[in-house]
Amino acid sequence: MSDSKHYREATRLTTLGRTPDAYHGLVNLPVHRGSTVLFPTLAAFEQSHLRPDETGRVTYGLNGTPTTFAVETAVAELEGAHGACVVPSGLAAITAALLAVLKAGDHLLITDSAYGPGRRFSNHILARFGVEVDYYDPLLGADIAKLFKPNTRAILTESPGSYTFEVQDIPAIAEAAHAHNILVLMDNTWATPLYFKPFAHGVDISIQAATKYMSGHSDLLAGTITFTKECEPLIRQAVRDLGISLAPDDCYLLLRGLRSMDVRLKHQEKMALDLAEWLAARPEVKQVLHPARPDCPGHALWKRDFTGASGLFSIILHPIEKPALAAFLDPLSLFGMGFSWGGFESLIVPCNPRPIRTATAWDEPGQLLRLSVGLEHIDDLKADLAAGFERMKAAQA
């Protein structure tokens, strides 16, 4: 396709990674499967250790196929990055990026609201290999500089937080970090490239669980790592050394999901805000945690830095006993209880940040519930939850 940088996001999503003229006019890129690649000459064989953009050809299936390169190019351009790598999951994106930039003796700072499995990896694997890990208050902003040590190498941010939705001052954190030659990594899964441009706000490496909104159909595990030119050698070397790659069929599904991400996100944003407003008026709900709502802590930062909101947010119920919570959740017909989010179906999961927080305390006595709003009709979703609240009330009687 022609250069798409002058197009709006919706158009770019439908054009990036497509070259119909190269494939007999087919609208969608074919799936290129394969492991072994034959080299016609000794000279070509001796270049097999180089990247495809240096050799102009595929060298080995693990290092990518045209399907891989198409999705990487699309994601990099959407995020405003120099380049991208796709990997088998969002967690793989986190772990590969951290391993790329850290070595024994380094110090890593992680937001206290970070994704749990990434936190577990840091506490177990990185600590075991001599990386010092500390957590910080996600609302710290520029004051994060007070936590820097001579060996601080990187900061892992996530904005907003996965469960509690604190919005971080990413530009302030990046400015403080770069003054000390510290790299800033960000999990940008919630906003996607459509609603937050990480590199325009000072991020060096952006991570996404493409499993979520990029895929959009709850049938794919994938992760993306995008990076600046300076960070490219670190990321590409780590991904290659770790021997991880996304299968071509999954790359194809990821490209297909990108085509509809703009319309899905706009609809899910609208639905989530509507549902959040309805929930805020419910007597059972103590607080709604949605960054796009003016009453949510961090709303000012969200309004300054983000251009939209996705369909994921949390609510805090007034304290209830477990049988009442089960009466509310178990018979729900549209809100399924399951991990992940960003698909076409609505989800709800109970969360408890208290056991994992170390830099900040989660003292809220009420039950935290995280909701992912799908593509069902909003009135049906409200009716499903309303029936749940009635069951909860009856169980408390």
GROMACS .gro file of C-alpha atoms in nm, residues 111-366:
model
  256
  111THR     CA    1   0.503   0.059   3.949
  112ASP     CA    2   0.316  -0.093   4.244
  113SER     CA    3   0.007  -0.124   4.023
  114ALA     CA    4   0.184  -0.347   3.768
  115TYR     CA    5   0.047  -0.657   3.600
  116GLY     CA    6   0.081  -0.946   3.845
  117PRO     CA    7   0.268  -1.204   3.631
  118GLY     CA    8   0.526  -0.944   3.527
  119ARG     CA    9   0.574  -0.862   3.891
  120ARG     CA   10   0.616  -1.232   3.972
  121PHE     CA   11   0.882  -1.269   3.702
  122SER     CA   12   1.074  -0.974   3.842
  123ASN     CA   13   1.057  -1.099   4.200
  124HIS     CA   14   1.156  -1.455   4.112
  125ILE     CA   15   1.366  -1.472   3.796
  126LEU     CA   16   1.528  -1.129   3.784
  127ALA     CA   17   1.605  -1.128   4.156
  128ARG     CA   18   1.756  -1.476   4.126
  129PHE     CA   19   1.993  -1.349   3.857
  130GLY     CA   20   2.113  -1.053   4.061
  131VAL     CA   21   1.879  -0.773   3.953
  132GLU     CA   22   1.763  -0.552   4.240
  133VAL     CA   23   1.387  -0.485   4.219
  134ASP     CA   24   1.193  -0.213   4.400
  135TYR     CA   25   0.834  -0.091   4.364
  136TYR     CA   26   0.710   0.266   4.362
  137ASP     CA   27   0.384   0.452   4.419
  138PRO     CA   28   0.223   0.488   4.074
  139LEU     CA   29   0.124   0.845   4.162
  140LEU     CA   30   0.482   0.951   4.238
  141GLY     CA   31   0.547   1.138   3.913
  142ALA     CA   32   0.873   1.335   3.897
  143ASP     CA   33   0.946   1.247   4.261
  144ILE     CA   34   1.045   0.903   4.137
  145ALA     CA   35   1.394   1.053   4.107
  146LYS     CA   36   1.422   1.021   4.487
  147LEU     CA   37   1.425   0.642   4.442
  148PHE     CA   38   1.706   0.635   4.187
  149LYS     CA   39   2.027   0.459   4.278
  150PRO     CA   40   2.362   0.465   4.100
  151ASN     CA   41   2.274   0.127   3.946
  152THR     CA   42   1.914   0.209   3.843
  153ARG     CA   43   1.884   0.097   3.483
  154ALA     CA   44   1.513   0.091   3.399
  155ILE     CA   45   1.161   0.181   3.513
  156LEU     CA   46   0.865  -0.040   3.425
  157THR     CA   47   0.547   0.168   3.413
  158GLU     CA   48   0.187   0.074   3.341
  159SER     CA   49  -0.073   0.343   3.293
  160PRO     CA   50  -0.341   0.308   3.399
  161GLY     CA   51  -0.285   0.021   3.642
  162SER     CA   52  -0.439  -0.316   3.554
  163TYR     CA   53  -0.680  -0.336   3.847
  164THR     CA   54  -0.680  -0.004   4.032
  165PHE     CA   55  -0.639   0.229   3.732
  166GLU     CA   56  -0.392   0.482   3.866
  167VAL     CA   57  -0.279   0.710   3.582
  168GLN     CA   58   0.093   0.787   3.590
  169ASP     CA   59   0.264   1.107   3.485
  170ILE     CA   60   0.465   0.937   3.215
  171PRO     CA   61   0.629   1.254   3.073
  172ALA     CA   62   0.751   1.357   3.420
  173ILE     CA   63   0.883   1.008   3.493
  174ALA     CA   64   1.057   0.996   3.155
  175GLU     CA   65   1.218   1.337   3.202
  176ALA     CA   66   1.352   1.238   3.544
  177ALA     CA   67   1.472   0.901   3.416
  178HIS     CA   68   1.647   1.031   3.106
  179ALA     CA   69   1.836   1.287   3.311
  180HIS     CA   70   2.002   0.986   3.477
  181ASN     CA   71   2.034   0.767   3.162
  182ILE     CA   72   1.755   0.538   3.283
  183LEU     CA   73   1.526   0.365   3.035
  184VAL     CA   74   1.147   0.389   3.060
  185LEU     CA   75   0.936   0.087   2.967
  186MET     CA   76   0.558   0.109   2.955
  187ASP     CA   77   0.275  -0.140   2.936
  188ASN     CA   78   0.039   0.036   2.693
  189THR     CA   79  -0.220  -0.242   2.663
  190TRP     CA   80  -0.515  -0.049   2.813
  191ALA     CA   81  -0.499   0.250   2.581
  192THR     CA   82  -0.351   0.079   2.273
  193PRO     CA   83  -0.164   0.292   2.017
  194LEU     CA   84  -0.493   0.461   1.930
  195TYR     CA   85  -0.540   0.637   2.264
  196PHE     CA   86  -0.184   0.685   2.391
  197LYS     CA   87   0.134   0.748   2.195
  198PRO     CA   88   0.411   0.626   2.425
  199PHE     CA   89   0.710   0.755   2.230
  200ALA     CA   90   0.563   1.103   2.203
  201HIS     CA   91   0.555   1.104   2.586
  202GLY     CA   92   0.913   0.994   2.643
  203VAL     CA   93   0.885   0.614   2.659
  204ASP     CA   94   1.182   0.412   2.528
  205ILE     CA   95   1.018   0.069   2.503
  206SER     CA   96   0.644   0.005   2.480
  207ILE     CA   97   0.487  -0.331   2.562
  208GLN     CA   98   0.141  -0.457   2.477
  209ALA     CA   99  -0.057  -0.772   2.535
  210ALA     CA  100  -0.185  -0.796   2.180
  211THR     CA  101  -0.407  -1.072   2.317
  212LYS     CA  102  -0.641  -0.794   2.427
  213TYR     CA  103  -0.771  -0.515   2.202
  214MET     CA  104  -0.536  -0.572   1.910
  215SER     CA  105  -0.671  -0.924   1.868
  216GLY     CA  106  -1.019  -0.844   1.994
  217HIS     CA  107  -1.164  -1.192   1.954
  218SER     CA  108  -1.041  -1.391   2.257
  219ASP     CA  109  -0.877  -1.656   2.039
  220LEU     CA  110  -0.516  -1.541   2.028
  221LEU     CA  111  -0.218  -1.502   2.262
  222ALA     CA  112   0.034  -1.244   2.144
  223GLY     CA  113   0.257  -0.964   2.267
  224THR     CA  114   0.434  -0.674   2.102
  225ILE     CA  115   0.749  -0.482   2.192
  226THR     CA  116   0.809  -0.152   2.018
  227PHE     CA  117   1.120   0.055   2.068
  228THR     CA  118   1.336   0.353   1.980
  229LYS     CA  119   1.628   0.323   1.740
  230GLU     CA  120   1.869   0.324   2.035
  231CYS     CA  121   1.692   0.031   2.201
  232GLU     CA  122   1.650  -0.176   1.885
  233PRO     CA  123   1.973  -0.380   1.913
  234LEU     CA  124   1.896  -0.473   2.274
  235ILE     CA  125   1.541  -0.592   2.202
  236ARG     CA  126   1.614  -0.779   1.880
  237GLN     CA  127   1.913  -0.956   2.033
  238ALA     CA  128   1.716  -1.061   2.341
  239VAL     CA  129   1.418  -1.190   2.143
  240ARG     CA  130   1.646  -1.387   1.914
  241ASP     CA  131   1.861  -1.524   2.199
  242LEU     CA  132   1.550  -1.633   2.388
  243GLY     CA  133   1.422  -1.816   2.081
  244ILE     CA  134   1.070  -1.675   2.098
  245SER     CA  135   0.852  -1.580   1.806
  246LEU     CA  136   0.485  -1.556   1.717
  247ALA     CA  137   0.356  -1.824   1.481
  248PRO     CA  138   0.264  -1.699   1.132
  249ASP     CA  139  -0.099  -1.807   1.173
  250ASP     CA  140  -0.122  -1.597   1.489
  251CYS     CA  141   0.043  -1.304   1.313
  252TYR     CA  142  -0.230  -1.330   1.050
  253LEU     CA  143  -0.501  -1.327   1.319
  254LEU     CA  144  -0.336  -1.027   1.483
  255LEU     CA  145  -0.335  -0.835   1.155
  256ARG     CA  146  -0.701  -0.924   1.106
  257GLY     CA  147  -0.785  -0.797   1.454
  258LEU     CA  148  -0.610  -0.466   1.387
  259ARG     CA  149  -0.843  -0.395   1.095
  260SER     CA  150  -1.144  -0.351   1.324
  261MET     CA  151  -0.974  -0.217   1.637
  262ASP     CA  152  -1.075   0.146   1.578
  263VAL     CA  153  -1.448   0.078   1.552
  264ARG     CA  154  -1.442  -0.175   1.836
  265LEU     CA  155  -1.259   0.057   2.073
  266LYS     CA  156  -1.482   0.354   1.999
  267HIS     CA  157  -1.790   0.145   2.069
  268GLN     CA  158  -1.643  -0.016   2.381
  269GLU     CA  159  -1.532   0.322   2.515
  270LYS     CA  160  -1.884   0.457   2.477
  271MET     CA  161  -2.041   0.148   2.631
  272ALA     CA  162  -1.798   0.140   2.925
  273LEU     CA  163  -1.858   0.506   3.010
  274ASP     CA  164  -2.233   0.451   2.995
  275LEU     CA  165  -2.208   0.146   3.218
  276ALA     CA  166  -1.971   0.323   3.458
  277GLU     CA  167  -2.221   0.609   3.494
  278TRP     CA  168  -2.501   0.362   3.563
  279LEU     CA  169  -2.291   0.174   3.818
  280ALA     CA  170  -2.190   0.494   3.996
  281ALA     CA  171  -2.558   0.556   4.069
  282ARG     CA  172  -2.613   0.209   4.215
  283PRO     CA  173  -2.640   0.197   4.597
  284GLU     CA  174  -2.427  -0.118   4.608
  285VAL     CA  175  -2.129   0.057   4.443
  286LYS     CA  176  -1.900   0.262   4.663
  287GLN     CA  177  -1.668   0.389   4.388
  288VAL     CA  178  -1.604   0.359   4.015
  289LEU     CA  179  -1.241   0.354   3.899
  290HIS     CA  180  -1.247   0.476   3.540
  291PRO     CA  181  -0.978   0.728   3.433
  292ALA     CA  182  -1.213   0.906   3.192
  293ARG     CA  183  -1.453   0.994   3.473
  294PRO     CA  184  -1.389   1.333   3.641
  295ASP     CA  185  -1.431   1.179   3.987
  296CYS     CA  186  -1.152   0.926   3.928
  297PRO     CA  187  -0.804   1.002   4.072
  298GLY     CA  188  -0.570   1.064   3.780
  299HIS     CA  189  -0.841   1.200   3.552
  300ALA     CA  190  -0.648   1.523   3.491
  301LEU     CA  191  -0.345   1.328   3.368
  302TRP     CA  192  -0.566   1.106   3.154
  303LYS     CA  193  -0.729   1.411   2.998
  304ARG     CA  194  -0.389   1.569   2.930
  305ASP     CA  195  -0.211   1.267   2.780
  306PHE     CA  196  -0.472   1.026   2.643
  307THR     CA  197  -0.705   1.067   2.347
  308GLY     CA  198  -0.959   0.806   2.455
  309ALA     CA  199  -1.042   0.525   2.693
  310SER     CA  200  -1.088   0.154   2.641
  311GLY     CA  201  -1.360  -0.068   2.782
  312LEU     CA  202  -1.180  -0.183   3.099
  313PHE     CA  203  -1.246  -0.035   3.443
  314SER     CA  204  -1.312  -0.135   3.803
  315ILE     CA  205  -1.573  -0.077   4.070
  316ILE     CA  206  -1.554  -0.107   4.447
  317LEU     CA  207  -1.859  -0.252   4.620
  318HIS     CA  208  -1.959  -0.169   4.972
  319PRO     CA  209  -1.832  -0.449   5.198
  320ILE     CA  210  -2.020  -0.777   5.153
  321GLU     CA  211  -1.973  -1.137   5.260
  322LYS     CA  212  -1.853  -1.401   5.013
  323PRO     CA  213  -2.191  -1.579   4.980
  324ALA     CA  214  -2.348  -1.251   4.868
  325LEU     CA  215  -2.064  -1.195   4.620
  326ALA     CA  216  -2.114  -1.546   4.482
  327ALA     CA  217  -2.489  -1.484   4.452
  328PHE     CA  218  -2.409  -1.177   4.245
  329LEU     CA  219  -2.143  -1.331   4.021
  330ASP     CA  220  -2.224  -1.698   3.971
  331PRO     CA  221  -2.552  -1.673   3.775
  332LEU     CA  222  -2.448  -1.381   3.552
  333SER     CA  223  -2.532  -1.473   3.195
  334LEU     CA  224  -2.348  -1.210   2.988
  335PHE     CA  225  -2.055  -1.118   3.213
  336GLY     CA  226  -1.828  -1.420   3.223
  337MET     CA  227  -1.572  -1.475   3.496
  338GLY     CA  228  -1.243  -1.527   3.320
  339PHE     CA  229  -0.899  -1.378   3.279
  340SER     CA  230  -0.794  -1.148   2.996
  341TRP     CA  231  -1.002  -0.866   2.846
  342GLY     CA  232  -1.049  -0.665   2.530
  343GLY     CA  233  -1.251  -0.927   2.344
  344PHE     CA  234  -1.602  -0.911   2.203
  345GLU     CA  235  -1.751  -1.064   2.519
  346SER     CA  236  -1.795  -0.891   2.855
  347LEU     CA  237  -1.601  -1.015   3.156
  348ILE     CA  238  -1.602  -0.953   3.531
  349VAL     CA  239  -1.347  -1.075   3.785
  350PRO     CA  240  -1.306  -1.014   4.159
  351CYS     CA  241  -0.963  -0.872   4.245
  352ASN     CA  242  -0.763  -0.826   4.565
  353PRO     CA  243  -0.452  -0.607   4.522
  354ARG     CA  244  -0.375  -0.617   4.896
  355PRO     CA  245  -0.139  -0.919   4.905
  356ILE     CA  246   0.096  -0.799   4.630
  357ARG     CA  247   0.125  -0.428   4.708
  358THR     CA  248   0.454  -0.333   4.871
  359ALA     CA  249   0.510   0.039   4.803
  360THR     CA  250   0.150   0.144   4.862
  361ALA     CA  251  -0.119  -0.006   5.083
  362TRP     CA  252  -0.457  -0.118   4.947
  363ASP     CA  253  -0.675  -0.066   5.253
  364GLU     CA  254  -1.013  -0.056   5.080
  365PRO     CA  255  -1.248  -0.294   5.269
  366GLY     CA  256  -1.495  -0.320   4.982
   0.00000   0.00000   0.00000
